[in-house]
Amino acid sequence: MSAMDTTGASLPEEAIQYLQQKNIPDLMERLLHELIVKQPDEPLRFLAEVLAAPVVPKLIISGPPAAGKGTQCQLIAKHFGVVHISTGDLLRQLKEEGGKEGKEAAVYMEKGELVPDEIIVEIVRQRLCKEDVRNKGWLLDGFPRTRNQALAMQAAGLIPQLFVLLAVPDEVVIERIEGRRVDPVTRKVYHLTHNPPPQHDAEVLERLQQRADDTRDAVRRRLATYHRNCAEIVECYQCVSLELDGDRSPQEIFEDVSVSIKAKANLGPHAQ
Ligand code: AMP
């Protein structure tokens, strides 16, 4: 194999192997990206600082409702030490706290509609500024869900190294969601058939809840919204996207995800 540079000359085989093995194209892209976003007065000093800073994972996981994003995120967060940020969880937490933002968001959530971009973008922006995220990196789950959200992220210089799309057929989504039950105390998620709650624990069985937006009507609306926005979002992440069959066991999916995180983000377990 050989490659042509811009003058038309071929690069020697060893040079190509070196570039690939050391992830040089990704490195160059990262540096160029930082320069474009920050436009520093002293580019060389700025680049030296960027290179000295630790590389933390910046990841997005996407897919229809109940695609298994939450499960993959738990595995990824545990293995790579990255902070898992689920916008659905952030919104549910705000709703429980009873503030103005939470109450406003709840109206949309209960109908299975998207919360307006300006509300969710601000919530995510605030979360990504926190120190744990700066030190450990981020794994976004459920964001961006519209092209505007993706563009707002790009404008803020938040570019992922990897965008994972879990593809799951609609009928599987509906079956998964109708059987989904949540324990409000431990926040554990069960499925009545595939991952049943502990049958001997009457207390847990008693308190299990079905999410207000897990009804058949709400699910259909959420799926329709997902399909309407999906292509436009994927388009924003073409260079870093990885589509996986989400209708497999969590462990099988995680093996694929994990290989890509290591390759794309150039990271090992608990990389800091
Ligand atoms: P999820 O737990 O990810 O299924 O999200 C639950 C609900 O929260 C969604 O149906 C939306 O109403 C809202 N939500 C979560 N993430 C977003 C987002 N990125 N943009 C708008 N609404 C969102």
XYZ file of C-alpha atoms and ligand atoms in Angstrom:
295
model
C 0.000 0.000 0.000
C 1.212 3.506 -0.678
C -0.271 6.962 -0.279
C 0.116 10.143 -2.267
C 0.975 13.436 -0.652
C -0.400 16.697 -2.055
C 2.472 16.993 -4.564
C 1.645 13.594 -6.028
C 4.723 11.796 -4.570
C 4.206 8.437 -2.809
C 4.893 8.026 0.873
C 7.078 5.028 1.743
C 5.326 2.054 3.333
C 7.092 2.527 6.720
C 5.966 6.158 6.885
C 2.343 5.147 6.320
C 2.581 2.450 8.967
C 4.104 4.921 11.403
C 1.312 7.471 10.784
C -1.340 4.802 11.318
C 0.213 3.129 14.354
C 0.763 6.410 16.189
C -2.632 7.864 15.262
C -0.918 10.925 13.728
C -3.892 12.015 11.559
C -6.093 12.146 14.695
C -3.419 14.038 16.581
C -3.059 16.607 13.782
C -6.812 16.980 13.557
C -7.033 17.586 17.307
C -4.352 20.275 17.191
C -5.917 21.972 14.193
C -9.313 21.842 15.834
C -8.006 23.476 19.035
C -6.358 26.235 16.968
C -9.557 26.929 15.035
C -11.771 27.005 18.133
C -9.461 29.021 20.415
C -7.522 31.102 17.829
C -4.700 31.858 20.312
C -2.365 34.886 19.940
C 0.663 32.635 20.440
C -0.073 29.415 18.537
C 3.177 27.615 19.340
C 2.965 28.153 23.081
C -0.724 27.253 22.971
C -0.011 23.990 21.106
C 2.681 23.056 23.611
C 0.107 23.480 26.400
C -2.460 21.407 24.513
C 0.086 18.614 24.032
C 1.044 18.696 27.702
C -2.576 18.389 28.856
C -3.868 14.829 29.480
C -5.975 13.308 26.706
C -9.349 12.443 28.200
C -12.105 10.493 26.437
C -14.804 12.521 24.695
C -17.543 10.181 23.587
C -21.160 10.211 22.460
C -23.492 7.253 22.486
C -26.651 7.506 20.445
C -29.573 5.333 19.400
C -33.348 5.027 19.808
C -34.932 4.862 23.271
C -34.062 1.591 25.060
C -31.263 0.834 22.594
C -29.084 -0.165 25.556
C -27.224 3.166 25.780
C -27.459 3.259 29.590
C -26.027 -0.255 29.980
C -23.140 0.446 27.592
C -22.455 3.721 29.373
C -22.152 1.966 32.737
C -19.654 -0.503 31.243
C -17.677 2.236 29.461
C -17.606 4.491 32.537
C -16.384 1.618 34.709
C -13.718 0.476 32.249
C -12.395 3.829 31.033
C -13.081 5.979 34.120
C -15.005 8.573 32.094
C -17.970 10.598 33.475
C -21.325 9.303 32.166
C -23.761 12.139 31.511
C -27.308 11.106 30.618
C -29.451 14.100 29.708
C -32.599 12.085 30.530
C -31.233 11.464 34.068
C -30.156 15.109 34.435
C -33.656 16.250 33.488
C -35.377 13.719 35.789
C -33.144 14.899 38.642
C -34.049 18.552 37.944
C -37.718 17.561 37.898
C -37.395 15.851 41.310
C -35.672 18.938 42.725
C -38.818 20.852 41.739
C -37.147 23.990 40.308
C -38.518 26.092 37.424
C -36.271 24.458 34.796
C -37.225 20.936 35.953
C -40.947 21.685 35.951
C -40.769 23.213 32.486
C -38.846 20.210 31.124
C -41.264 17.703 32.737
C -44.154 18.970 30.596
C -42.320 17.913 27.417
C -40.884 14.710 28.883
C -44.239 13.321 29.972
C -45.615 13.764 26.464
C -42.568 12.016 25.003
C -41.478 15.251 23.290
C -38.044 16.806 23.205
C -37.230 19.526 25.717
C -36.464 22.773 23.799
C -32.867 23.047 22.591
C -32.059 26.226 24.520
C -32.956 24.589 27.868
C -31.071 21.327 27.311
C -27.997 22.926 25.705
C -27.539 25.167 28.759
C -27.956 22.211 31.165
C -25.318 20.182 29.281
C -22.950 23.154 28.954
C -23.049 23.701 32.724
C -22.439 20.005 33.432
C -19.464 19.788 31.046
C -17.732 22.702 32.816
C -17.453 20.756 36.084
C -14.086 19.596 37.306
C -14.759 15.838 37.268
C -15.540 16.068 33.555
C -12.465 18.154 32.798
C -10.248 15.603 34.560
C -11.874 12.349 33.453
C -13.558 13.208 30.137
C -17.193 12.869 29.099
C -19.543 10.261 27.754
C -22.771 11.856 26.547
C -25.869 9.687 26.508
C -29.024 11.124 24.916
C -27.358 14.295 23.662
C -27.280 15.721 21.033
C -30.760 14.720 19.856
C -31.199 17.429 17.214
C -28.949 19.013 14.603
C -29.132 22.327 16.517
C -27.849 20.647 19.661
C -24.983 19.081 17.677
C -24.102 22.453 16.165
C -24.258 24.158 19.579
C -21.792 21.563 20.870
C -19.436 22.097 17.950
C -19.593 25.864 18.425
C -18.556 25.365 22.062
C -15.536 23.320 20.889
C -16.977 20.057 22.244
C -15.962 17.523 19.606
C -16.044 13.776 20.376
C -13.318 11.342 19.374
C -16.004 8.717 18.827
C -19.760 8.750 18.112
C -21.327 5.318 18.687
C -24.725 4.631 17.154
C -26.595 1.601 18.532
C -28.985 0.415 15.826
C -32.076 -1.437 17.118
C -35.274 -2.216 15.132
C -38.441 -0.358 16.238
C -40.308 -3.532 17.252
C -37.461 -4.512 19.592
C -37.483 -0.991 21.088
C -41.230 -1.173 21.789
C -40.965 -4.611 23.392
C -38.024 -3.502 25.553
C -39.770 -0.325 26.697
C -43.125 -1.855 27.547
C -41.434 -4.314 29.907
C -39.091 -1.742 31.470
C -39.465 -1.047 35.212
C -37.307 1.212 37.377
C -36.542 0.940 41.084
C -36.841 4.572 42.274
C -34.580 3.936 45.283
C -31.583 2.177 43.680
C -32.353 3.522 40.163
C -31.792 -0.018 38.844
C -33.563 -0.735 35.580
C -35.243 -4.121 35.062
C -37.151 -5.811 32.245
C -40.107 -7.963 33.301
C -39.015 -10.802 30.968
C -35.348 -10.347 30.012
C -33.923 -8.952 33.262
C -36.577 -9.622 35.935
C -36.463 -7.888 39.325
C -35.598 -10.090 42.367
C -38.787 -12.152 42.872
C -37.982 -12.832 46.558
C -37.689 -9.107 47.421
C -41.267 -7.960 48.040
C -40.137 -4.442 48.950
C -38.406 -3.918 45.583
C -41.313 -5.490 43.656
C -43.743 -3.178 45.455
C -41.903 0.040 44.637
C -41.059 -0.664 40.960
C -42.320 2.050 38.620
C -42.949 2.410 34.911
C -41.608 5.702 33.564
C -44.381 8.137 32.594
C -42.929 8.305 29.060
C -42.681 4.506 28.676
C -46.280 4.103 27.481
C -46.933 2.816 23.944
C -48.150 6.217 22.666
C -45.221 8.127 24.126
C -42.780 5.524 22.774
C -44.177 5.887 19.253
C -43.752 9.670 19.467
C -40.197 9.306 20.819
C -39.319 6.859 18.031
C -40.767 9.150 15.357
C -38.730 12.080 16.732
C -35.619 9.908 16.837
C -35.982 8.833 13.188
C -36.683 12.421 12.113
C -33.433 13.708 13.656
C -31.065 10.732 13.460
C -29.617 11.205 9.947
C -28.879 14.908 10.491
C -27.047 14.187 13.732
C -25.004 11.318 12.290
C -24.017 13.637 9.439
C -22.383 15.997 11.962
C -20.143 13.155 13.208
C -19.411 11.318 9.948
C -15.646 11.182 10.521
C -15.877 9.648 13.978
C -19.047 7.585 13.823
C -19.363 3.858 14.442
C -22.689 2.081 13.855
C -23.191 -1.148 15.797
C -25.933 -3.767 15.891
C -27.592 -3.039 19.255
C -29.744 -6.176 19.166
C -27.036 -8.323 20.787
C -25.876 -9.075 24.319
C -24.455 -6.066 26.236
C -21.095 -7.830 26.527
C -20.809 -8.447 22.772
C -21.606 -4.805 22.041
C -19.189 -3.592 24.694
C -16.350 -5.596 23.129
C -16.832 -3.704 19.825
C -17.259 -0.351 21.567
C -14.203 -0.871 23.675
C -11.945 -1.739 20.691
C -13.016 1.486 18.989
C -12.546 3.659 22.056
C -9.006 2.354 22.428
C -8.247 2.916 18.737
C -10.018 6.234 18.174
C -9.435 7.928 21.480
C -6.031 6.278 21.832
C -6.900 5.340 25.393
C -6.477 2.390 27.701
C -8.548 1.474 30.766
C -8.806 4.388 33.218
C -6.689 6.579 30.969
C -6.252 10.002 32.519
P -34.146 9.457 27.940
O -34.047 9.021 29.372
O -32.815 9.677 27.308
O -35.052 8.576 27.134
O -34.831 10.921 27.962
C -36.117 11.104 28.534
C -36.741 12.382 28.011
O -35.917 13.512 28.383
C -36.846 12.496 26.482
O -37.980 11.822 25.974
C -36.927 14.006 26.292
O -38.204 14.499 26.652
C -35.936 14.501 27.353
N -34.560 14.619 26.784
C -33.464 13.876 27.107
N -32.398 14.275 26.389
C -32.826 15.292 25.594
C -32.199 16.093 24.610
N -30.903 15.945 24.272
N -32.958 17.041 23.994
C -34.253 17.224 24.310
N -34.908 16.483 25.219
C -34.218 15.515 25.866
